[in-house]
XYZ file of C-alpha atoms in Angstrom:
558
model
C -18.594 -51.779 -212.625
C -17.375 -52.561 -216.130
C -19.026 -50.857 -219.113
C -20.761 -53.259 -221.576
C -18.775 -54.486 -224.493
C -19.751 -53.899 -228.093
C -20.713 -57.551 -228.514
C -23.072 -57.562 -225.521
C -24.692 -54.300 -226.664
C -25.449 -55.481 -230.174
C -26.862 -58.730 -228.761
C -29.516 -56.828 -226.783
C -30.629 -54.528 -229.611
C -33.013 -57.044 -231.278
C -34.690 -57.695 -227.896
C -35.294 -53.979 -227.350
C -36.706 -53.584 -230.848
C -39.136 -56.431 -230.209
C -40.331 -54.805 -226.962
C -40.746 -51.386 -228.609
C -42.662 -52.898 -231.533
C -44.937 -54.826 -229.135
C -45.753 -51.684 -227.121
C -46.456 -49.754 -230.303
C -48.965 -52.392 -231.418
C -50.732 -52.220 -228.054
C -51.051 -48.454 -228.317
C -52.717 -48.843 -231.716
C -55.077 -51.673 -230.712
C -56.372 -50.281 -227.377
C -58.036 -47.101 -228.832
C -59.719 -49.213 -231.504
C -61.079 -51.522 -228.806
C -62.590 -48.637 -226.835
C -64.122 -47.025 -229.933
C -65.807 -50.313 -230.832
C -66.995 -50.924 -227.299
C -68.408 -47.431 -226.763
C -69.686 -46.714 -230.260
C -73.391 -46.868 -229.221
C -72.910 -44.000 -226.777
C -71.321 -41.864 -229.489
C -74.343 -42.305 -231.719
C -76.761 -39.453 -230.974
C -79.700 -41.597 -232.032
C -78.978 -44.068 -229.247
C -78.635 -41.558 -226.408
C -82.367 -41.414 -225.564
C -82.197 -45.129 -224.794
C -79.724 -44.550 -221.970
C -82.142 -42.661 -219.757
C -85.830 -42.495 -218.945
C -87.442 -39.526 -220.674
C -90.879 -38.010 -220.445
C -91.923 -39.914 -223.575
C -91.023 -43.365 -222.302
C -93.819 -45.916 -222.029
C -92.183 -47.600 -219.037
C -94.064 -46.916 -215.801
C -92.025 -46.969 -212.614
C -93.922 -47.769 -209.457
C -92.761 -47.963 -205.889
C -94.775 -49.412 -203.045
C -94.351 -47.312 -199.957
C -95.054 -49.350 -196.839
C -94.292 -46.752 -194.189
C -96.229 -43.819 -195.618
C -99.776 -44.996 -195.849
C -103.410 -44.250 -195.404
C -104.292 -45.443 -191.950
C -107.621 -46.516 -190.581
C -107.470 -47.084 -186.879
C -109.966 -49.563 -185.475
C -109.549 -49.795 -181.728
C -105.828 -50.172 -181.089
C -104.993 -51.772 -184.427
C -103.586 -49.699 -187.274
C -104.432 -51.068 -190.730
C -101.729 -50.235 -193.302
C -102.679 -49.944 -196.961
C -99.586 -49.539 -199.236
C -99.965 -47.093 -202.081
C -98.409 -47.628 -205.533
C -96.929 -44.288 -206.579
C -96.560 -43.524 -210.273
C -93.304 -41.786 -211.255
C -95.022 -38.942 -213.130
C -97.532 -38.382 -210.330
C -94.780 -38.386 -207.726
C -93.295 -35.318 -209.390
C -96.556 -33.386 -209.067
C -97.671 -33.229 -205.451
C -101.172 -32.327 -204.354
C -100.087 -29.774 -201.796
C -97.376 -27.433 -203.053
C -97.192 -24.086 -201.285
C -98.772 -21.921 -203.963
C -102.268 -21.113 -202.691
C -102.947 -17.527 -203.763
C -105.101 -14.730 -202.495
C -108.400 -14.222 -204.375
C -108.616 -11.764 -207.277
C -109.782 -8.197 -206.716
C -113.445 -7.546 -207.298
C -114.086 -6.078 -210.715
C -117.007 -5.578 -213.053
C -118.180 -8.721 -214.771
C -119.079 -8.938 -218.456
C -120.958 -11.475 -220.558
C -119.196 -13.879 -222.842
C -120.861 -12.936 -226.470
C -102.776 -36.149 -226.045
C -99.907 -36.778 -228.710
C -100.323 -34.932 -231.828
C -102.356 -35.148 -234.990
C -99.869 -36.548 -237.502
C -96.608 -36.320 -235.597
C -95.749 -35.304 -232.068
C -93.295 -32.573 -233.027
C -92.823 -30.939 -236.393
C -89.127 -31.817 -236.647
C -89.463 -35.452 -235.529
C -87.839 -38.223 -237.547
C -89.940 -41.177 -238.719
C -88.737 -43.306 -235.789
C -89.502 -40.536 -233.302
C -92.972 -40.055 -234.774
C -93.714 -43.751 -234.372
C -92.448 -43.654 -230.769
C -94.596 -40.620 -229.999
C -97.645 -42.227 -231.578
C -97.063 -45.308 -229.417
C -97.032 -43.050 -226.361
C -100.043 -41.039 -227.528
C -102.997 -40.666 -225.260
C -105.691 -40.496 -227.933
C -106.117 -41.600 -231.549
C -105.973 -38.910 -234.226
C -109.035 -39.039 -236.481
C -110.087 -35.427 -237.060
C -107.433 -34.703 -239.729
C -108.374 -34.660 -243.394
C -106.183 -36.801 -245.687
C -104.401 -38.251 -242.674
C -103.110 -41.164 -244.759
C -101.126 -39.027 -247.202
C -97.306 -38.990 -246.856
C -95.959 -36.775 -244.076
C -94.415 -33.516 -245.201
C -90.897 -32.312 -244.613
C -90.404 -29.109 -242.642
C -87.751 -26.452 -242.683
C -85.670 -26.482 -239.534
C -85.121 -22.747 -239.879
C -88.747 -21.611 -240.144
C -90.793 -24.635 -239.160
C -92.822 -24.195 -242.386
C -93.508 -27.017 -244.868
C -90.890 -27.278 -247.594
C -93.537 -28.191 -250.145
C -97.186 -27.172 -250.224
C -98.339 -29.741 -252.814
C -101.419 -31.679 -251.784
C -102.797 -28.972 -249.493
C -106.150 -27.332 -250.079
C -107.256 -23.808 -249.343
C -110.274 -23.345 -247.083
C -112.681 -20.637 -248.216
C -113.306 -17.770 -245.827
C -116.971 -18.760 -245.753
C -116.642 -22.486 -245.108
C -119.454 -24.986 -244.877
C -121.352 -24.653 -241.591
C -119.896 -21.200 -240.849
C -122.268 -18.281 -241.369
C -119.540 -15.635 -241.495
C -115.910 -14.980 -240.701
C -115.484 -13.137 -237.416
C -113.571 -12.877 -234.155
C -115.541 -12.307 -230.945
C -113.450 -11.459 -227.887
C -114.426 -10.880 -224.261
C -111.730 -9.097 -222.270
C -114.071 -7.961 -219.480
C -114.034 -11.071 -217.264
C -111.773 -10.697 -214.229
C -110.322 -14.226 -214.424
C -109.597 -14.852 -218.107
C -109.669 -13.329 -221.574
C -111.266 -15.385 -224.335
C -111.739 -15.095 -228.085
C -113.845 -17.217 -230.436
C -112.854 -17.300 -234.108
C -115.156 -18.495 -236.895
C -114.246 -18.976 -240.535
C -110.965 -19.807 -242.238
C -108.724 -19.916 -239.160
C -105.029 -20.769 -239.514
C -102.948 -21.548 -236.434
C -99.194 -20.927 -236.695
C -97.771 -22.273 -233.476
C -94.149 -21.514 -234.343
C -94.924 -17.786 -234.565
C -97.589 -17.635 -231.804
C -100.071 -16.371 -234.394
C -103.653 -17.286 -235.211
C -104.954 -15.735 -238.424
C -108.540 -15.407 -239.611
C -108.274 -15.226 -243.380
C -111.123 -13.187 -244.844
C -112.053 -12.483 -248.432
C -111.693 -8.775 -249.298
C -115.020 -6.991 -249.759
C -115.365 -3.990 -252.029
C -118.101 -2.387 -249.930
C -116.236 -2.748 -246.626
C -113.148 -0.911 -245.343
C -109.917 -2.905 -245.227
C -109.570 -2.602 -241.437
C -107.753 -5.574 -239.847
C -108.089 -6.015 -236.091
C -105.550 -7.601 -233.732
C -105.909 -9.070 -230.231
C -103.313 -10.330 -227.735
C -104.278 -13.263 -225.504
C -102.453 -15.198 -222.793
C -104.647 -18.322 -222.481
C -104.488 -18.888 -218.721
C -107.291 -18.192 -216.240
C -105.523 -16.009 -213.692
C -105.081 -12.734 -215.506
C -104.887 -10.535 -212.383
C -101.678 -12.349 -211.322
C -99.267 -10.247 -213.394
C -96.029 -12.082 -212.464
C -97.335 -15.493 -213.483
C -99.057 -14.167 -216.610
C -95.698 -12.888 -217.804
C -94.489 -16.472 -218.244
C -97.616 -17.548 -220.165
C -96.989 -17.471 -223.889
C -98.792 -14.594 -225.578
C -100.739 -15.360 -228.746
C -101.560 -12.823 -231.446
C -104.967 -13.108 -233.089
C -105.599 -11.069 -236.211
C -107.776 -10.726 -239.267
C -106.258 -10.617 -242.717
C -107.713 -9.972 -246.168
C -104.340 -10.331 -247.875
C -103.756 -13.774 -249.410
C -100.009 -13.409 -248.862
C -100.577 -13.217 -245.089
C -102.364 -16.563 -244.969
C -99.882 -19.448 -245.194
C -100.908 -22.677 -246.880
C -102.618 -25.232 -244.657
C -100.549 -28.282 -243.748
C -103.264 -29.979 -241.677
C -107.024 -29.536 -242.038
C -109.150 -30.286 -238.961
C -112.850 -31.070 -239.009
C -113.530 -30.313 -235.324
C -113.228 -27.062 -233.297
C -109.957 -26.167 -231.568
C -109.517 -25.058 -227.957
C -106.282 -23.240 -227.097
C -105.014 -23.071 -223.504
C -101.817 -23.087 -221.428
C -100.478 -25.687 -219.020
C -97.992 -23.252 -217.467
C -98.508 -20.890 -214.556
C -99.145 -22.472 -211.151
C -99.934 -25.922 -212.525
C -98.418 -28.708 -210.477
C -100.302 -27.382 -207.451
C -103.465 -29.457 -206.986
C -105.690 -26.459 -206.253
C -104.513 -24.534 -209.312
C -104.697 -27.623 -211.528
C -108.456 -27.577 -211.052
C -109.367 -23.935 -210.534
C -107.097 -22.552 -213.285
C -107.442 -25.227 -215.981
C -109.512 -28.387 -215.409
C -112.771 -26.726 -214.335
C -112.485 -23.951 -216.999
C -111.568 -26.596 -219.584
C -114.670 -28.620 -218.717
C -116.780 -25.454 -218.899
C -115.390 -24.656 -222.347
C -115.018 -28.106 -223.921
C -117.781 -30.337 -222.551
C -120.324 -28.913 -225.000
C -118.428 -30.635 -227.832
C -118.777 -34.119 -226.286
C -115.140 -34.985 -227.006
C -115.192 -33.658 -230.571
C -112.650 -30.883 -229.996
C -108.935 -30.573 -230.645
C -106.759 -29.236 -227.810
C -103.845 -26.946 -228.719
C -101.593 -26.413 -225.700
C -98.964 -23.761 -225.110
C -96.413 -23.888 -222.243
C -96.743 -27.630 -222.822
C -96.328 -29.662 -219.606
C -96.116 -33.378 -220.414
C -96.068 -34.545 -216.786
C -99.218 -32.558 -216.010
C -101.032 -33.879 -219.068
C -100.032 -37.439 -218.229
C -101.257 -37.056 -214.643
C -104.715 -35.905 -215.743
C -104.990 -38.240 -218.719
C -108.199 -39.805 -217.377
C -109.889 -36.401 -217.400
C -108.432 -35.060 -220.637
C -109.282 -38.149 -222.685
C -112.970 -37.645 -221.768
C -112.933 -34.022 -222.904
C -111.158 -34.613 -226.217
C -110.974 -37.768 -228.312
C -107.935 -36.442 -230.153
C -104.242 -36.189 -229.495
C -103.093 -32.998 -227.822
C -100.948 -30.733 -229.988
C -97.915 -28.985 -228.479
C -98.452 -25.574 -230.002
C -94.973 -24.349 -229.026
C -93.093 -27.026 -230.974
C -95.387 -27.946 -233.848
C -94.189 -26.168 -236.983
C -97.180 -26.970 -239.186
C -100.039 -24.679 -240.157
C -103.242 -26.097 -238.645
C -106.518 -24.993 -240.192
C -109.885 -24.956 -238.450
C -113.354 -23.526 -238.959
C -113.813 -22.721 -235.252
C -111.129 -21.865 -232.669
C -111.696 -20.972 -228.994
C -108.657 -19.203 -227.492
C -108.570 -19.136 -223.684
C -110.865 -20.914 -221.220
C -114.127 -19.784 -219.661
C -113.501 -19.187 -215.959
C -116.092 -17.629 -213.662
C -115.012 -18.108 -210.049
C -112.619 -19.977 -207.778
C -113.027 -23.773 -207.884
C -116.483 -23.439 -209.419
C -118.460 -22.185 -212.393
C -121.493 -20.005 -213.055
C -124.309 -21.933 -214.796
C -125.713 -18.631 -216.092
C -122.517 -18.109 -218.120
C -121.662 -21.719 -218.952
C -122.540 -23.308 -222.300
C -125.723 -25.374 -221.877
C -125.929 -24.177 -218.255
C -123.210 -26.481 -216.907
C -122.788 -26.467 -213.125
C -120.432 -27.973 -210.557
C -122.918 -30.825 -210.165
C -122.216 -31.667 -213.817
C -118.470 -31.416 -213.291
C -118.526 -33.629 -210.195
C -120.638 -36.180 -212.068
C -118.031 -36.025 -214.830
C -115.248 -36.717 -212.300
C -117.162 -39.700 -210.917
C -117.282 -41.182 -214.402
C -113.564 -40.473 -215.003
C -112.428 -42.230 -211.819
C -115.257 -44.779 -211.456
C -116.387 -43.314 -208.126
C -119.308 -45.250 -206.684
C -120.965 -42.817 -204.283
C -123.019 -39.986 -205.722
C -124.372 -38.885 -202.349
C -124.209 -39.642 -198.637
C -127.135 -41.938 -197.953
C -128.977 -42.136 -194.676
C -128.370 -45.319 -192.730
C -126.846 -46.952 -189.688
C -123.258 -47.181 -190.995
C -120.573 -45.311 -189.092
C -119.724 -41.931 -190.562
C -116.212 -41.982 -192.021
C -113.919 -39.012 -191.359
C -110.934 -38.327 -193.618
C -108.215 -36.261 -191.943
C -105.890 -34.589 -194.464
C -102.603 -34.229 -192.599
C -99.870 -32.204 -194.244
C -96.164 -32.659 -193.670
C -94.305 -29.683 -192.207
C -96.157 -26.356 -192.366
C -99.870 -26.373 -191.467
C -99.769 -29.930 -190.154
C -101.581 -31.227 -187.068
C -99.025 -31.753 -184.299
C -101.580 -33.682 -182.189
C -103.046 -35.801 -184.964
C -103.485 -38.890 -182.785
C -105.326 -36.921 -180.130
C -107.716 -35.488 -182.727
C -108.281 -38.922 -184.276
C -109.019 -40.366 -180.832
C -111.564 -37.594 -180.208
C -113.281 -38.317 -183.536
C -113.523 -42.050 -182.793
C -115.046 -41.292 -179.392
C -117.774 -39.320 -181.200
C -118.639 -42.269 -183.426
C -116.491 -41.633 -186.509
C -114.438 -44.185 -188.367
C -111.188 -42.289 -188.962
C -108.875 -42.385 -191.977
C -105.663 -40.300 -191.895
C -103.894 -39.455 -195.166
C -100.788 -37.411 -195.959
C -99.186 -36.145 -199.181
C -97.702 -39.525 -200.092
C -101.111 -41.169 -200.258
C -102.579 -38.394 -202.402
C -99.984 -38.825 -205.154
C -101.908 -41.702 -206.720
C -104.794 -39.568 -207.926
C -107.267 -42.197 -209.084
C -106.869 -44.340 -205.974
C -107.030 -41.410 -203.566
C -110.139 -40.086 -205.330
C -111.825 -43.385 -204.430
C -110.670 -43.076 -200.816
C -112.140 -39.561 -200.588
C -115.363 -40.656 -202.223
C -115.802 -43.371 -199.582
C -115.806 -40.754 -196.775
C -118.602 -38.608 -195.348
C -116.577 -35.827 -193.703
C -113.193 -34.403 -194.692
C -111.110 -32.102 -192.492
C -107.761 -30.392 -192.845
C -105.795 -27.191 -192.398
C -106.106 -24.703 -195.263
C -104.069 -25.900 -198.239
C -104.274 -27.416 -201.704
C -105.109 -30.850 -200.279
C -108.636 -29.629 -199.474
C -109.255 -29.546 -203.233
C -109.990 -33.259 -202.828
C -113.447 -32.102 -201.702
C -114.288 -32.431 -205.403
C -114.416 -36.204 -204.933
C -116.650 -36.193 -201.855
C -120.214 -37.439 -202.353
C -123.047 -34.898 -202.335
C -124.254 -33.983 -198.819
C -120.827 -34.752 -197.339
C -119.233 -32.193 -195.016
C -115.952 -30.283 -195.234
C -114.250 -28.893 -192.115
C -111.544 -26.322 -192.906
C -109.151 -25.415 -190.104
C -108.040 -21.800 -190.613
C -104.516 -20.961 -189.390
C -103.778 -17.937 -187.227
C -103.141 -14.671 -189.073
C -106.343 -12.997 -190.293
C -106.777 -15.558 -193.101
C -110.497 -16.179 -192.744
C -111.549 -14.330 -195.915
C -108.963 -15.968 -198.198
C -109.597 -19.443 -196.783
C -113.365 -19.114 -197.061
C -113.026 -17.753 -200.583
C -110.975 -20.741 -201.754
C -113.022 -23.567 -200.223
C -116.007 -22.207 -198.304
C -117.652 -20.358 -201.191
C -117.313 -23.230 -203.711
C -118.750 -25.816 -201.277
C -122.481 -25.036 -201.774
C -122.061 -25.283 -205.570
C -120.773 -28.828 -205.008
C -123.600 -29.778 -202.649
C -121.208 -30.010 -199.701
C -121.891 -28.768 -196.137
C -119.096 -26.388 -195.108
C -117.824 -25.787 -191.578
C -114.732 -23.875 -190.502
C -112.678 -23.684 -187.356
C -110.449 -20.638 -186.844
C -107.643 -21.436 -184.414
C -106.600 -19.222 -181.513
C -103.076 -18.026 -180.754
C -102.590 -20.833 -178.218
C -103.190 -23.446 -180.919
C -100.510 -22.035 -183.230
C -96.813 -22.941 -183.303
C -96.142 -19.226 -183.840
C -96.407 -18.884 -180.057
C -92.981 -20.504 -179.848
C -91.498 -18.163 -182.455
C -92.799 -14.707 -181.501
C -93.644 -12.933 -178.218
C -97.318 -12.196 -177.565
C -96.596 -8.499 -178.036
C -95.419 -9.028 -181.633
C -97.612 -7.690 -184.504
C -98.023 -11.318 -185.614
C -100.510 -11.555 -182.714
C -101.489 -7.946 -181.992
C -101.924 -6.760 -185.608
C -101.861 -9.597 -188.189
C -103.109 -7.298 -190.939
C -99.890 -5.283 -190.674
C -98.104 -8.436 -191.843
C -100.525 -8.658 -194.786
C -99.608 -5.121 -195.804
C -95.975 -6.152 -196.233
C -96.951 -8.213 -199.269
C -97.814 -11.747 -200.253
C -94.318 -13.164 -199.753
C -94.137 -11.991 -196.141
C -97.674 -13.159 -195.400
C -96.950 -16.587 -196.864
C -93.636 -16.911 -195.058
C -95.048 -16.063 -191.621
C -98.577 -17.425 -191.531
C -98.540 -20.266 -194.063
C -95.005 -21.593 -194.311
C -93.922 -21.406 -190.650
C -97.080 -22.368 -188.802
C -98.326 -25.740 -187.598
C -101.472 -26.411 -185.580
C -102.184 -28.100 -182.254
C -105.972 -28.268 -182.005
C -107.685 -27.654 -178.694
C -109.693 -30.909 -178.738
C -112.212 -29.639 -176.168
C -112.992 -26.649 -178.357
C -112.845 -28.592 -181.624
C -115.214 -31.272 -180.338
C -118.258 -29.129 -181.076
C -117.256 -28.747 -184.743
C -117.014 -32.507 -185.261
C -120.366 -32.958 -183.547
C -121.923 -30.334 -185.831
C -120.453 -32.045 -188.900
C -121.973 -35.351 -187.764
C -125.389 -33.726 -187.343
C -125.152 -32.152 -190.817
C -125.038 -35.587 -192.482
C -128.293 -37.163 -193.712
C -129.879 -39.439 -191.137
């Protein structure tokens, strides 16, 4: 092959230069095109718009056709689809966190979203978005129309204190400045502060500012409180934020007020076991009602371990207890000033309250009436009449489920019941399921958080608790049997035998699981839960169980 001549080579040079120049232009244009096209994603202010966050106002609902409440009439199964809210779907009614009761101890006497902005470091746009998503209006703040202050990102404190006003240590309506604490109750510690109280959420401090007195010693007391009503559970209390309460007579210790409130404050945690339906009520909602209902909505909630999904789920209850937006105490950098602050919630017993210790003598009858108003429940009590008694069977999925559900339902229908079967999917829509429960006369289920729905039953209804194998009678009765009379509910229990337990297929009859269940208890909570609660399902002996259903029928008003 002949080499190219000089003439042919020089003739091709301009063509090559044109190609090279064209490729170079493409390399310069393409990056510019991608930068322009993807610029919104590089803007940090636009990133929240690319995903659903907990502050979005969009509600996602899915209609589940296959998982449904079923009411069998003859041979026909009536399917009622349930609309499941996204937030509620994340918080199931039957998580595996039922705990053993607290140890007996001596008892003593007790002597949603933010006020101006949701978070202290929010921008103006973020504040407006949070206000749009707020659960309640904010009206208890003095000078709420004045311009919002700027806050230091380093300390969370206001950059400028102009426009704020000191509150005297003896404020109007407050007889004296004092802190009264009760640390003797076995379920929760509580403190009540009166006077010039300043809440510093960013430092987990609450200060009672007192004027120095010449005739009194300068002693300043300090208390430590974790505001969650399960204080004997050391592991869970470790994750509850600890608050320091102290007195101070030194003006330098009392930071300037950024927000003045005209109503009392109630401080509590939404951490711990919340997300489990049983603990939602026994650890927070019932104690919160006991503590807050006396104020008839005129109280400001300050929440630590802030759980947005939990607060959103129970919005219908919380909005009745406080007319004001809930403050996230962990993230709000402002100094909030009050004349009265209640730290911790009054909690007397599991899934109930003690009228002798409750403000104004509140009882579970009051709380259940409150729930009926929150969820528009029609039935206050089971009335006598000729209508068929309706039985609600709570059927779990997996552990502690009924493996012969259809056989049990058939037995109940033969005894004259109208039967409704519901699983975890149906219970996710709280307000709708509360109405389903309220329409029933008898509720039955294996021990678990789902039995907490007894709160929605009408007075004089009956609860049948099926107790799994494993020496669990005391714990099960403590959780649901003891609270039942306070609710005006007839309680029956059915303790299964070895033959009715799926453990028969997992262990020989000679195993301590059957011969000495208490030896399993002695190995600790985790072992007990794993063996008797998390690995056991139930096949009821319908001939033996028949008598319990008959007794429940007779217990109803006639």
